[in-house]
Amino acid sequence: MLDPRRLSLLRDVAATGTIAAAAERAGCTAAAASQQLAALERDLGAALLERSARSVRLTEAGRVLADHAGRLLTSLDEAERAVRDVAGLRGGTIRVAAFATAGTSFVVPALTAFRRRHPEIELRFTELESAEALPEVRAGTVDLAVTHEYIPLSRPDLRGLHQRPLYREPMMLAVPRNLSPADPGPADLADFATSPWIAALTSTGFQAATEMACRAAGFDPSVDIRVHSYPMVLSMVGAGFGVALVPRLAAVPQRGVTYLAIRRPTGLIRQIYATTRHTDRSPAVRALFRCINDALARTTSR
């Protein structure tokens, strides 16, 4: 591997015509510069300079290497600036993923704040459910994913990943107005044992989560409708097709829907994480994590 410092000396000899002038640019003595150039010749096994008592000239090999040295050193300078820009949050790209509820409630505001603070960093976002996002983070195609798990359901494969807890949210019971109890206080799931149930996100285990919560209350739910998004769940509830469990962040105002807290804990909660690669120490990822925490705090304090 050629030493960039020696290449820089050769380039400066070509530009200035003397070893002394090249040494002055490098901030060393002429003798030290001459020794470094001789070492470069030994590394390559070729004469690069024609020396005389009063002057020095580049050989043909020296001219070829000096031309290449200029381009190589420019590329090295650009690489160093790019790395320093990324480390200083002045450049680079960060790739983000989040599931829909997190995206609409606090991730989009977090991305907006991040872009305002660090406009030089390119942001790329993909909406992904947690089961899809985890392998993307592991593969390096996503840098930070906001993911969730339903506790106490079994945990996913987290090899090579690092998770930082963001928010632990309880489940709410969404009921249509015609089934809303006179007392809007906390309800027992058992009171809705004979009601039709709606389950969301079957591909990510929410069907199992609904069944677990209902069985803890002493019954097996009759799931008549299965959909893949909370807006659709709430539309079906509002239209009177059944009741559903929804996490607190998904319990947004919806026509025809009443949200009830659950009186007796079911043991079911949704834990939200910021998931990154275990080895990732990117300053941009750390900065985005802070933006996400801030946006989430504002969301949950309302």
PDB file of C-alpha atoms in Angstrom:
ATOM      1  CA  MET A   1       0.000   0.000   0.000  1.00  0.00           C
ATOM      2  CA  LEU A   2       1.468   3.354  -1.033  1.00  0.00           C
ATOM      3  CA  ASP A   3       1.891   5.926   1.723  1.00  0.00           C
ATOM      4  CA  PRO A   4      -0.322   8.982   1.027  1.00  0.00           C
ATOM      5  CA  ARG A   5       2.220  11.289   2.696  1.00  0.00           C
ATOM      6  CA  ARG A   6       4.940  10.162   0.284  1.00  0.00           C
ATOM      7  CA  LEU A   7       2.586  10.514  -2.663  1.00  0.00           C
ATOM      8  CA  SER A   8       1.792  14.037  -1.500  1.00  0.00           C
ATOM      9  CA  LEU A   9       5.512  14.894  -1.460  1.00  0.00           C
ATOM     10  CA  LEU A  10       5.953  13.575  -4.990  1.00  0.00           C
ATOM     11  CA  ARG A  11       2.944  15.549  -6.201  1.00  0.00           C
ATOM     12  CA  ASP A  12       4.381  18.708  -4.624  1.00  0.00           C
ATOM     13  CA  VAL A  13       7.829  18.102  -6.185  1.00  0.00           C
ATOM     14  CA  ALA A  14       6.078  17.927  -9.557  1.00  0.00           C
ATOM     15  CA  ALA A  15       4.206  21.155  -8.795  1.00  0.00           C
ATOM     16  CA  THR A  16       7.104  23.168  -7.332  1.00  0.00           C
ATOM     17  CA  GLY A  17      10.118  21.689  -9.093  1.00  0.00           C
ATOM     18  CA  THR A  18      12.213  21.238  -5.941  1.00  0.00           C
ATOM     19  CA  ILE A  19      12.353  18.942  -2.938  1.00  0.00           C
ATOM     20  CA  ALA A  20      12.961  21.945  -0.663  1.00  0.00           C
ATOM     21  CA  ALA A  21       9.706  23.625  -1.748  1.00  0.00           C
ATOM     22  CA  ALA A  22       7.789  20.372  -1.423  1.00  0.00           C
ATOM     23  CA  ALA A  23       9.252  19.910   2.072  1.00  0.00           C
ATOM     24  CA  GLU A  24       8.147  23.415   3.047  1.00  0.00           C
ATOM     25  CA  ARG A  25       4.569  22.589   1.972  1.00  0.00           C
ATOM     26  CA  ALA A  26       4.702  19.405   4.017  1.00  0.00           C
ATOM     27  CA  GLY A  27       6.166  21.133   7.053  1.00  0.00           C
ATOM     28  CA  CYS A  28       9.340  19.039   7.208  1.00  0.00           C
ATOM     29  CA  THR A  29      13.019  19.439   6.356  1.00  0.00           C
ATOM     30  CA  ALA A  30      14.367  18.874   2.862  1.00  0.00           C
ATOM     31  CA  ALA A  31      16.453  15.977   4.171  1.00  0.00           C
ATOM     32  CA  ALA A  32      13.388  14.281   5.661  1.00  0.00           C
ATOM     33  CA  ALA A  33      11.457  14.818   2.430  1.00  0.00           C
ATOM     34  CA  SER A  34      14.309  13.325   0.415  1.00  0.00           C
ATOM     35  CA  GLN A  35      14.348  10.256   2.667  1.00  0.00           C
ATOM     36  CA  GLN A  36      10.578   9.765   2.254  1.00  0.00           C
ATOM     37  CA  LEU A  37      10.850  10.019  -1.531  1.00  0.00           C
ATOM     38  CA  ALA A  38      13.711   7.507  -1.561  1.00  0.00           C
ATOM     39  CA  ALA A  39      11.554   5.153   0.510  1.00  0.00           C
ATOM     40  CA  LEU A  40       8.735   5.557  -2.060  1.00  0.00           C
ATOM     41  CA  GLU A  41      11.146   4.549  -4.809  1.00  0.00           C
ATOM     42  CA  ARG A  42      12.165   1.462  -2.829  1.00  0.00           C
ATOM     43  CA  ASP A  43       8.512   0.539  -2.260  1.00  0.00           C
ATOM     44  CA  LEU A  44       7.862   0.611  -6.002  1.00  0.00           C
ATOM     45  CA  GLY A  45      11.250  -0.654  -7.169  1.00  0.00           C
ATOM     46  CA  ALA A  46      11.442   2.205  -9.673  1.00  0.00           C
ATOM     47  CA  ALA A  47      13.342   5.476  -9.965  1.00  0.00           C
ATOM     48  CA  LEU A  48      10.969   8.410  -9.645  1.00  0.00           C
ATOM     49  CA  LEU A  49      13.439  11.299  -9.528  1.00  0.00           C
ATOM     50  CA  GLU A  50      16.547  12.278 -11.415  1.00  0.00           C
ATOM     51  CA  ARG A  51      18.709  14.049  -8.836  1.00  0.00           C
ATOM     52  CA  SER A  52      21.637  16.365  -9.468  1.00  0.00           C
ATOM     53  CA  ALA A  53      23.574  18.734  -7.244  1.00  0.00           C
ATOM     54  CA  ARG A  54      21.330  21.678  -8.133  1.00  0.00           C
ATOM     55  CA  SER A  55      18.034  20.278  -9.385  1.00  0.00           C
ATOM     56  CA  VAL A  56      15.638  17.384  -9.404  1.00  0.00           C
ATOM     57  CA  ARG A  57      13.479  16.118 -12.262  1.00  0.00           C
ATOM     58  CA  LEU A  58      10.765  13.487 -12.369  1.00  0.00           C
ATOM     59  CA  THR A  59      11.402  10.402 -14.423  1.00  0.00           C
ATOM     60  CA  GLU A  60       8.666   9.109 -16.716  1.00  0.00           C
ATOM     61  CA  ALA A  61       7.617   6.735 -13.932  1.00  0.00           C
ATOM     62  CA  GLY A  62       7.623   9.668 -11.510  1.00  0.00           C
ATOM     63  CA  ARG A  63       5.401  11.751 -13.819  1.00  0.00           C
ATOM     64  CA  VAL A  64       2.911   8.892 -14.184  1.00  0.00           C
ATOM     65  CA  LEU A  65       2.770   8.363 -10.422  1.00  0.00           C
ATOM     66  CA  ALA A  66       2.480  12.108  -9.725  1.00  0.00           C
ATOM     67  CA  ASP A  67      -0.530  12.296 -12.069  1.00  0.00           C
ATOM     68  CA  HIS A  68      -2.198   9.389 -10.284  1.00  0.00           C
ATOM     69  CA  ALA A  69      -1.205  10.787  -6.899  1.00  0.00           C
ATOM     70  CA  GLY A  70      -3.128  13.985  -7.576  1.00  0.00           C
ATOM     71  CA  ARG A  71      -6.337  12.072  -8.275  1.00  0.00           C
ATOM     72  CA  LEU A  72      -5.826   9.636  -5.387  1.00  0.00           C
ATOM     73  CA  LEU A  73      -5.148  12.370  -2.864  1.00  0.00           C
ATOM     74  CA  THR A  74      -8.192  14.321  -4.040  1.00  0.00           C
ATOM     75  CA  SER A  75     -10.332  11.218  -3.533  1.00  0.00           C
ATOM     76  CA  LEU A  76      -8.863  10.691  -0.073  1.00  0.00           C
ATOM     77  CA  ASP A  77      -9.604  14.299   0.844  1.00  0.00           C
ATOM     78  CA  GLU A  78     -13.198  13.890  -0.358  1.00  0.00           C
ATOM     79  CA  ALA A  79     -13.561  10.653   1.622  1.00  0.00           C
ATOM     80  CA  GLU A  80     -12.250  12.326   4.770  1.00  0.00           C
ATOM     81  CA  ARG A  81     -14.616  15.257   4.360  1.00  0.00           C
ATOM     82  CA  ALA A  82     -17.550  12.905   3.789  1.00  0.00           C
ATOM     83  CA  VAL A  83     -16.754  10.925   6.942  1.00  0.00           C
ATOM     84  CA  ARG A  84     -16.347  14.098   8.978  1.00  0.00           C
ATOM     85  CA  ASP A  85     -19.628  15.404   7.590  1.00  0.00           C
ATOM     86  CA  VAL A  86     -21.453  12.239   8.625  1.00  0.00           C
ATOM     87  CA  ALA A  87     -19.815  12.242  12.052  1.00  0.00           C
ATOM     88  CA  GLY A  88     -20.704  15.912  12.429  1.00  0.00           C
ATOM     89  CA  LEU A  89     -24.294  15.417  11.180  1.00  0.00           C
ATOM     90  CA  ARG A  90     -23.582  17.428   8.032  1.00  0.00           C
ATOM     91  CA  GLY A  91     -24.158  14.697   5.472  1.00  0.00           C
ATOM     92  CA  GLY A  92     -24.990  11.080   4.771  1.00  0.00           C
ATOM     93  CA  THR A  93     -28.253   9.150   4.675  1.00  0.00           C
ATOM     94  CA  ILE A  94     -30.402   7.650   7.421  1.00  0.00           C
ATOM     95  CA  ARG A  95     -33.003   4.997   6.576  1.00  0.00           C
ATOM     96  CA  VAL A  96     -35.998   4.736   8.886  1.00  0.00           C
ATOM     97  CA  ALA A  97     -38.960   2.393   9.208  1.00  0.00           C
ATOM     98  CA  ALA A  98     -42.000   2.391  11.475  1.00  0.00           C
ATOM     99  CA  PHE A  99     -45.366   0.715  11.798  1.00  0.00           C
ATOM    100  CA  ALA A 100     -48.382   2.818  10.873  1.00  0.00           C
ATOM    101  CA  THR A 101     -49.664   3.809  14.332  1.00  0.00           C
ATOM    102  CA  ALA A 102     -46.260   5.005  15.451  1.00  0.00           C
ATOM    103  CA  GLY A 103     -45.701   6.744  12.139  1.00  0.00           C
ATOM    104  CA  THR A 104     -48.830   8.877  12.270  1.00  0.00           C
ATOM    105  CA  SER A 105     -48.670   9.635  16.000  1.00  0.00           C
ATOM    106  CA  PHE A 106     -45.024  10.511  16.688  1.00  0.00           C
ATOM    107  CA  VAL A 107     -42.537   9.306  14.041  1.00  0.00           C
ATOM    108  CA  VAL A 108     -43.551  11.817  11.366  1.00  0.00           C
ATOM    109  CA  PRO A 109     -43.206  14.739  13.832  1.00  0.00           C
ATOM    110  CA  ALA A 110     -39.821  13.313  14.880  1.00  0.00           C
ATOM    111  CA  LEU A 111     -38.642  13.119  11.265  1.00  0.00           C
ATOM    112  CA  THR A 112     -39.819  16.674  10.693  1.00  0.00           C
ATOM    113  CA  ALA A 113     -37.798  17.907  13.682  1.00  0.00           C
ATOM    114  CA  PHE A 114     -34.752  15.909  12.571  1.00  0.00           C
ATOM    115  CA  ARG A 115     -34.898  17.328   9.048  1.00  0.00           C
ATOM    116  CA  ARG A 116     -35.195  20.850  10.416  1.00  0.00           C
ATOM    117  CA  ARG A 117     -32.144  20.369  12.671  1.00  0.00           C
ATOM    118  CA  HIS A 118     -30.019  18.419  10.182  1.00  0.00           C
ATOM    119  CA  PRO A 119     -31.087  19.437   6.654  1.00  0.00           C
ATOM    120  CA  GLU A 120     -27.890  18.083   5.077  1.00  0.00           C
ATOM    121  CA  ILE A 121     -28.745  14.479   6.019  1.00  0.00           C
ATOM    122  CA  GLU A 122     -30.919  12.607   3.530  1.00  0.00           C
ATOM    123  CA  LEU A 123     -33.931  10.901   5.126  1.00  0.00           C
ATOM    124  CA  ARG A 124     -35.500   7.761   3.677  1.00  0.00           C
ATOM    125  CA  PHE A 125     -38.646   6.277   5.245  1.00  0.00           C
ATOM    126  CA  THR A 126     -40.533   3.024   4.725  1.00  0.00           C
ATOM    127  CA  GLU A 127     -43.717   1.962   6.486  1.00  0.00           C
ATOM    128  CA  LEU A 128     -43.118  -1.571   7.773  1.00  0.00           C
ATOM    129  CA  GLU A 129     -44.736  -3.777  10.352  1.00  0.00           C
ATOM    130  CA  SER A 130     -42.363  -5.041  13.019  1.00  0.00           C
ATOM    131  CA  ALA A 131     -42.041  -8.554  11.612  1.00  0.00           C
ATOM    132  CA  GLU A 132     -40.864  -7.034   8.320  1.00  0.00           C
ATOM    133  CA  ALA A 133     -38.701  -4.306   9.839  1.00  0.00           C
ATOM    134  CA  LEU A 134     -36.501  -6.463  12.096  1.00  0.00           C
ATOM    135  CA  PRO A 135     -34.796  -8.427   9.268  1.00  0.00           C
ATOM    136  CA  GLU A 136     -34.353  -5.188   7.297  1.00  0.00           C
ATOM    137  CA  VAL A 137     -32.463  -3.628  10.213  1.00  0.00           C
ATOM    138  CA  ARG A 138     -30.367  -6.771  10.607  1.00  0.00           C
ATOM    139  CA  ALA A 139     -29.539  -6.752   6.885  1.00  0.00           C
ATOM    140  CA  GLY A 140     -28.489  -3.092   6.996  1.00  0.00           C
ATOM    141  CA  THR A 141     -31.174  -1.760   4.652  1.00  0.00           C
ATOM    142  CA  VAL A 142     -32.830   0.112   7.552  1.00  0.00           C
ATOM    143  CA  ASP A 143     -30.822   2.012  10.171  1.00  0.00           C
ATOM    144  CA  LEU A 144     -33.547   2.585  12.772  1.00  0.00           C
ATOM    145  CA  ALA A 145     -36.956   0.964  13.003  1.00  0.00           C
ATOM    146  CA  VAL A 146     -39.741   1.758  15.425  1.00  0.00           C
ATOM    147  CA  THR A 147     -41.120  -1.679  16.281  1.00  0.00           C
ATOM    148  CA  HIS A 148     -43.470  -3.195  18.803  1.00  0.00           C
ATOM    149  CA  GLU A 149     -44.187  -6.414  20.638  1.00  0.00           C
ATOM    150  CA  TYR A 150     -47.258  -7.632  22.466  1.00  0.00           C
ATOM    151  CA  ILE A 151     -46.243  -8.769  25.926  1.00  0.00           C
ATOM    152  CA  PRO A 152     -46.349 -11.553  27.093  1.00  0.00           C
ATOM    153  CA  LEU A 153     -46.403 -13.144  23.621  1.00  0.00           C
ATOM    154  CA  SER A 154     -43.163 -14.808  22.526  1.00  0.00           C
ATOM    155  CA  ARG A 155     -40.323 -12.501  21.505  1.00  0.00           C
ATOM    156  CA  PRO A 156     -39.002 -12.286  17.922  1.00  0.00           C
ATOM    157  CA  ASP A 157     -35.474 -13.124  16.784  1.00  0.00           C
ATOM    158  CA  LEU A 158     -33.308 -10.228  17.974  1.00  0.00           C
ATOM    159  CA  ARG A 159     -29.863 -11.577  17.087  1.00  0.00           C
ATOM    160  CA  GLY A 160     -27.580  -8.723  16.039  1.00  0.00           C
ATOM    161  CA  LEU A 161     -30.133  -6.102  17.086  1.00  0.00           C
ATOM    162  CA  HIS A 162     -30.320  -3.575  19.912  1.00  0.00           C
ATOM    163  CA  GLN A 163     -33.644  -2.353  21.268  1.00  0.00           C
ATOM    164  CA  ARG A 164     -34.277   0.732  23.373  1.00  0.00           C
ATOM    165  CA  PRO A 165     -37.734   0.875  25.003  1.00  0.00           C
ATOM    166  CA  LEU A 166     -39.772   3.897  23.956  1.00  0.00           C
ATOM    167  CA  TYR A 167     -43.277   3.446  25.321  1.00  0.00           C
ATOM    168  CA  ARG A 168     -45.356   0.807  27.067  1.00  0.00           C
ATOM    169  CA  GLU A 169     -49.016   1.289  26.316  1.00  0.00           C
ATOM    170  CA  PRO A 170     -52.113  -0.431  27.687  1.00  0.00           C
ATOM    171  CA  MET A 171     -54.858  -1.822  25.526  1.00  0.00           C
ATOM    172  CA  MET A 172     -58.230  -0.101  25.204  1.00  0.00           C
ATOM    173  CA  LEU A 173     -61.565  -1.642  24.299  1.00  0.00           C
ATOM    174  CA  ALA A 174     -63.218   0.004  21.296  1.00  0.00           C
ATOM    175  CA  VAL A 175     -66.973  -0.496  21.258  1.00  0.00           C
ATOM    176  CA  PRO A 176     -69.731   0.816  18.967  1.00  0.00           C
ATOM    177  CA  ARG A 177     -72.050   3.392  20.462  1.00  0.00           C
ATOM    178  CA  ASN A 178     -74.954   0.938  20.571  1.00  0.00           C
ATOM    179  CA  LEU A 179     -72.933  -1.346  22.851  1.00  0.00           C
ATOM    180  CA  SER A 180     -71.498   1.409  25.027  1.00  0.00           C
ATOM    181  CA  PRO A 181     -72.360   0.865  28.685  1.00  0.00           C
ATOM    182  CA  ALA A 182     -74.235   3.533  30.590  1.00  0.00           C
ATOM    183  CA  ASP A 183     -71.219   3.816  32.870  1.00  0.00           C
ATOM    184  CA  PRO A 184     -68.288   5.011  30.711  1.00  0.00           C
ATOM    185  CA  GLY A 185     -65.812   3.837  33.331  1.00  0.00           C
ATOM    186  CA  PRO A 186     -63.469   0.834  33.017  1.00  0.00           C
ATOM    187  CA  ALA A 187     -65.114  -2.301  31.632  1.00  0.00           C
ATOM    188  CA  ASP A 188     -64.639  -6.046  32.098  1.00  0.00           C
ATOM    189  CA  LEU A 189     -63.868  -7.908  28.877  1.00  0.00           C
ATOM    190  CA  ALA A 190     -66.145 -10.682  30.153  1.00  0.00           C
ATOM    191  CA  ASP A 191     -69.102  -8.294  29.725  1.00  0.00           C
ATOM    192  CA  PHE A 192     -68.494  -8.535  25.959  1.00  0.00           C
ATOM    193  CA  ALA A 193     -68.033 -12.289  25.782  1.00  0.00           C
ATOM    194  CA  THR A 194     -71.064 -12.721  23.513  1.00  0.00           C
ATOM    195  CA  SER A 195     -70.242  -9.754  21.281  1.00  0.00           C
ATOM    196  CA  PRO A 196     -68.701 -10.211  17.839  1.00  0.00           C
ATOM    197  CA  TRP A 197     -64.998  -9.325  17.846  1.00  0.00           C
ATOM    198  CA  ILE A 198     -62.772  -7.663  15.298  1.00  0.00           C
ATOM    199  CA  ALA A 199     -59.065  -8.481  15.178  1.00  0.00           C
ATOM    200  CA  ALA A 200     -56.343  -6.534  13.415  1.00  0.00           C
ATOM    201  CA  LEU A 201     -52.908  -7.324  12.069  1.00  0.00           C
ATOM    202  CA  THR A 202     -53.206 -11.088  12.093  1.00  0.00           C
ATOM    203  CA  SER A 203     -49.845 -11.391  10.327  1.00  0.00           C
ATOM    204  CA  THR A 204     -48.047  -9.845  13.318  1.00  0.00           C
ATOM    205  CA  GLY A 205     -49.714 -11.775  16.105  1.00  0.00           C
ATOM    206  CA  PHE A 206     -52.568  -9.479  17.064  1.00  0.00           C
ATOM    207  CA  GLN A 207     -55.048 -12.307  16.602  1.00  0.00           C
ATOM    208  CA  ALA A 208     -53.144 -14.248  19.270  1.00  0.00           C
ATOM    209  CA  ALA A 209     -53.017 -11.152  21.469  1.00  0.00           C
ATOM    210  CA  THR A 210     -56.793 -10.692  21.296  1.00  0.00           C
ATOM    211  CA  GLU A 211     -57.396 -14.350  22.049  1.00  0.00           C
ATOM    212  CA  MET A 212     -54.981 -14.286  24.987  1.00  0.00           C
ATOM    213  CA  ALA A 213     -56.639 -11.246  26.576  1.00  0.00           C
ATOM    214  CA  CYS A 214     -60.125 -12.683  26.172  1.00  0.00           C
ATOM    215  CA  ARG A 215     -59.152 -16.082  27.520  1.00  0.00           C
ATOM    216  CA  ALA A 216     -57.633 -14.377  30.539  1.00  0.00           C
ATOM    217  CA  ALA A 217     -61.116 -12.918  31.073  1.00  0.00           C
ATOM    218  CA  GLY A 218     -62.661 -16.408  30.839  1.00  0.00           C
ATOM    219  CA  PHE A 219     -63.972 -16.759  27.280  1.00  0.00           C
ATOM    220  CA  ASP A 220     -62.948 -17.428  23.685  1.00  0.00           C
ATOM    221  CA  PRO A 221     -63.767 -14.471  21.422  1.00  0.00           C
ATOM    222  CA  SER A 222     -65.870 -14.947  18.330  1.00  0.00           C
ATOM    223  CA  VAL A 223     -63.724 -13.159  15.733  1.00  0.00           C
ATOM    224  CA  ASP A 224     -66.006 -12.463  12.792  1.00  0.00           C
ATOM    225  CA  ILE A 225     -63.887  -9.821  11.049  1.00  0.00           C
ATOM    226  CA  ARG A 226     -60.134  -9.702  10.467  1.00  0.00           C
ATOM    227  CA  VAL A 227     -58.473  -6.678   8.913  1.00  0.00           C
ATOM    228  CA  HIS A 228     -54.942  -5.307   8.595  1.00  0.00           C
ATOM    229  CA  SER A 229     -55.041  -1.743   9.895  1.00  0.00           C
ATOM    230  CA  TYR A 230     -56.400   0.072  12.906  1.00  0.00           C
ATOM    231  CA  PRO A 231     -58.288   2.656  10.813  1.00  0.00           C
ATOM    232  CA  MET A 232     -60.209  -0.246   9.272  1.00  0.00           C
ATOM    233  CA  VAL A 233     -60.746  -1.820  12.700  1.00  0.00           C
ATOM    234  CA  LEU A 234     -62.211   1.418  14.003  1.00  0.00           C
ATOM    235  CA  SER A 235     -64.351   1.897  10.909  1.00  0.00           C
ATOM    236  CA  MET A 236     -65.851  -1.556  11.447  1.00  0.00           C
ATOM    237  CA  VAL A 237     -66.396  -0.846  15.147  1.00  0.00           C
ATOM    238  CA  GLY A 238     -67.991   2.506  14.353  1.00  0.00           C
ATOM    239  CA  ALA A 239     -70.314   0.810  11.889  1.00  0.00           C
ATOM    240  CA  GLY A 240     -71.480  -1.552  14.632  1.00  0.00           C
ATOM    241  CA  PHE A 241     -69.853  -4.788  13.425  1.00  0.00           C
ATOM    242  CA  GLY A 242     -68.199  -5.648  16.725  1.00  0.00           C
ATOM    243  CA  VAL A 243     -65.751  -4.700  19.449  1.00  0.00           C
ATOM    244  CA  ALA A 244     -61.963  -4.683  19.341  1.00  0.00           C
ATOM    245  CA  LEU A 245     -58.872  -4.248  21.449  1.00  0.00           C
ATOM    246  CA  VAL A 246     -56.649  -1.384  20.319  1.00  0.00           C
ATOM    247  CA  PRO A 247     -53.459   0.069  21.786  1.00  0.00           C
ATOM    248  CA  ARG A 248     -53.798   3.514  23.345  1.00  0.00           C
ATOM    249  CA  LEU A 249     -51.913   5.269  20.516  1.00  0.00           C
ATOM    250  CA  ALA A 250     -54.389   3.813  18.014  1.00  0.00           C
ATOM    251  CA  ALA A 251     -57.404   4.994  20.040  1.00  0.00           C
ATOM    252  CA  VAL A 252     -57.962   8.165  18.036  1.00  0.00           C
ATOM    253  CA  PRO A 253     -61.374   9.885  17.865  1.00  0.00           C
ATOM    254  CA  GLN A 254     -63.618   7.964  15.495  1.00  0.00           C
ATOM    255  CA  ARG A 255     -67.267   8.551  14.713  1.00  0.00           C
ATOM    256  CA  GLY A 256     -69.474   5.988  16.419  1.00  0.00           C
ATOM    257  CA  VAL A 257     -66.693   4.565  18.618  1.00  0.00           C
ATOM    258  CA  THR A 258     -66.340   4.687  22.395  1.00  0.00           C
ATOM    259  CA  TYR A 259     -63.075   3.745  24.077  1.00  0.00           C
ATOM    260  CA  LEU A 260     -63.165   2.012  27.427  1.00  0.00           C
ATOM    261  CA  ALA A 261     -60.324   1.310  29.803  1.00  0.00           C
ATOM    262  CA  ILE A 262     -60.131  -2.308  30.911  1.00  0.00           C
ATOM    263  CA  ARG A 263     -60.923  -2.806  34.593  1.00  0.00           C
ATOM    264  CA  ARG A 264     -59.135  -6.044  35.302  1.00  0.00           C
ATOM    265  CA  PRO A 265     -55.670  -6.161  33.769  1.00  0.00           C
ATOM    266  CA  THR A 266     -55.372  -8.765  31.039  1.00  0.00           C
ATOM    267  CA  GLY A 267     -51.587  -8.858  31.212  1.00  0.00           C
ATOM    268  CA  LEU A 268     -51.501  -7.704  27.589  1.00  0.00           C
ATOM    269  CA  ILE A 269     -49.581  -4.549  26.738  1.00  0.00           C
ATOM    270  CA  ARG A 270     -47.827  -3.234  23.666  1.00  0.00           C
ATOM    271  CA  GLN A 271     -44.164  -2.349  24.103  1.00  0.00           C
ATOM    272  CA  ILE A 272     -42.700   0.013  21.518  1.00  0.00           C
ATOM    273  CA  TYR A 273     -38.972   0.046  20.782  1.00  0.00           C
ATOM    274  CA  ALA A 274     -36.393   1.868  18.725  1.00  0.00           C
ATOM    275  CA  THR A 275     -34.519  -0.993  17.053  1.00  0.00           C
ATOM    276  CA  THR A 276     -31.038  -0.617  15.554  1.00  0.00           C
ATOM    277  CA  ARG A 277     -28.132  -2.874  14.715  1.00  0.00           C
ATOM    278  CA  HIS A 278     -26.149  -3.806  17.798  1.00  0.00           C
ATOM    279  CA  THR A 279     -22.933  -2.481  16.245  1.00  0.00           C
ATOM    280  CA  ASP A 280     -24.354   0.803  14.903  1.00  0.00           C
ATOM    281  CA  ARG A 281     -22.809   3.867  16.576  1.00  0.00           C
ATOM    282  CA  SER A 282     -23.983   6.408  14.006  1.00  0.00           C
ATOM    283  CA  PRO A 283     -24.368   9.970  15.337  1.00  0.00           C
ATOM    284  CA  ALA A 284     -27.352  10.412  13.007  1.00  0.00           C
ATOM    285  CA  VAL A 285     -29.122   7.417  14.560  1.00  0.00           C
ATOM    286  CA  ARG A 286     -28.503   8.797  18.049  1.00  0.00           C
ATOM    287  CA  ALA A 287     -29.802  12.214  17.007  1.00  0.00           C
ATOM    288  CA  LEU A 288     -32.933  10.702  15.457  1.00  0.00           C
ATOM    289  CA  PHE A 289     -33.554   8.639  18.600  1.00  0.00           C
ATOM    290  CA  ARG A 290     -33.590  11.858  20.624  1.00  0.00           C
ATOM    291  CA  CYS A 291     -36.076  13.420  18.195  1.00  0.00           C
ATOM    292  CA  ILE A 292     -38.308  10.343  18.468  1.00  0.00           C
ATOM    293  CA  ASN A 293     -38.202  10.446  22.264  1.00  0.00           C
ATOM    294  CA  ASP A 294     -39.115  14.137  22.264  1.00  0.00           C
ATOM    295  CA  ALA A 295     -41.988  13.694  19.818  1.00  0.00           C
ATOM    296  CA  LEU A 296     -43.325  10.696  21.725  1.00  0.00           C
ATOM    297  CA  ALA A 297     -43.229  12.626  25.015  1.00  0.00           C
ATOM    298  CA  ARG A 298     -45.294  15.397  23.439  1.00  0.00           C
ATOM    299  CA  THR A 299     -47.770  12.880  22.008  1.00  0.00           C
ATOM    300  CA  THR A 300     -48.326  10.958  25.223  1.00  0.00           C
ATOM    301  CA  SER A 301     -48.609  14.073  27.399  1.00  0.00           C
ATOM    302  CA  ARG A 302     -51.695  15.332  25.581  1.00  0.00           C
TER     303      ARG A 302
END
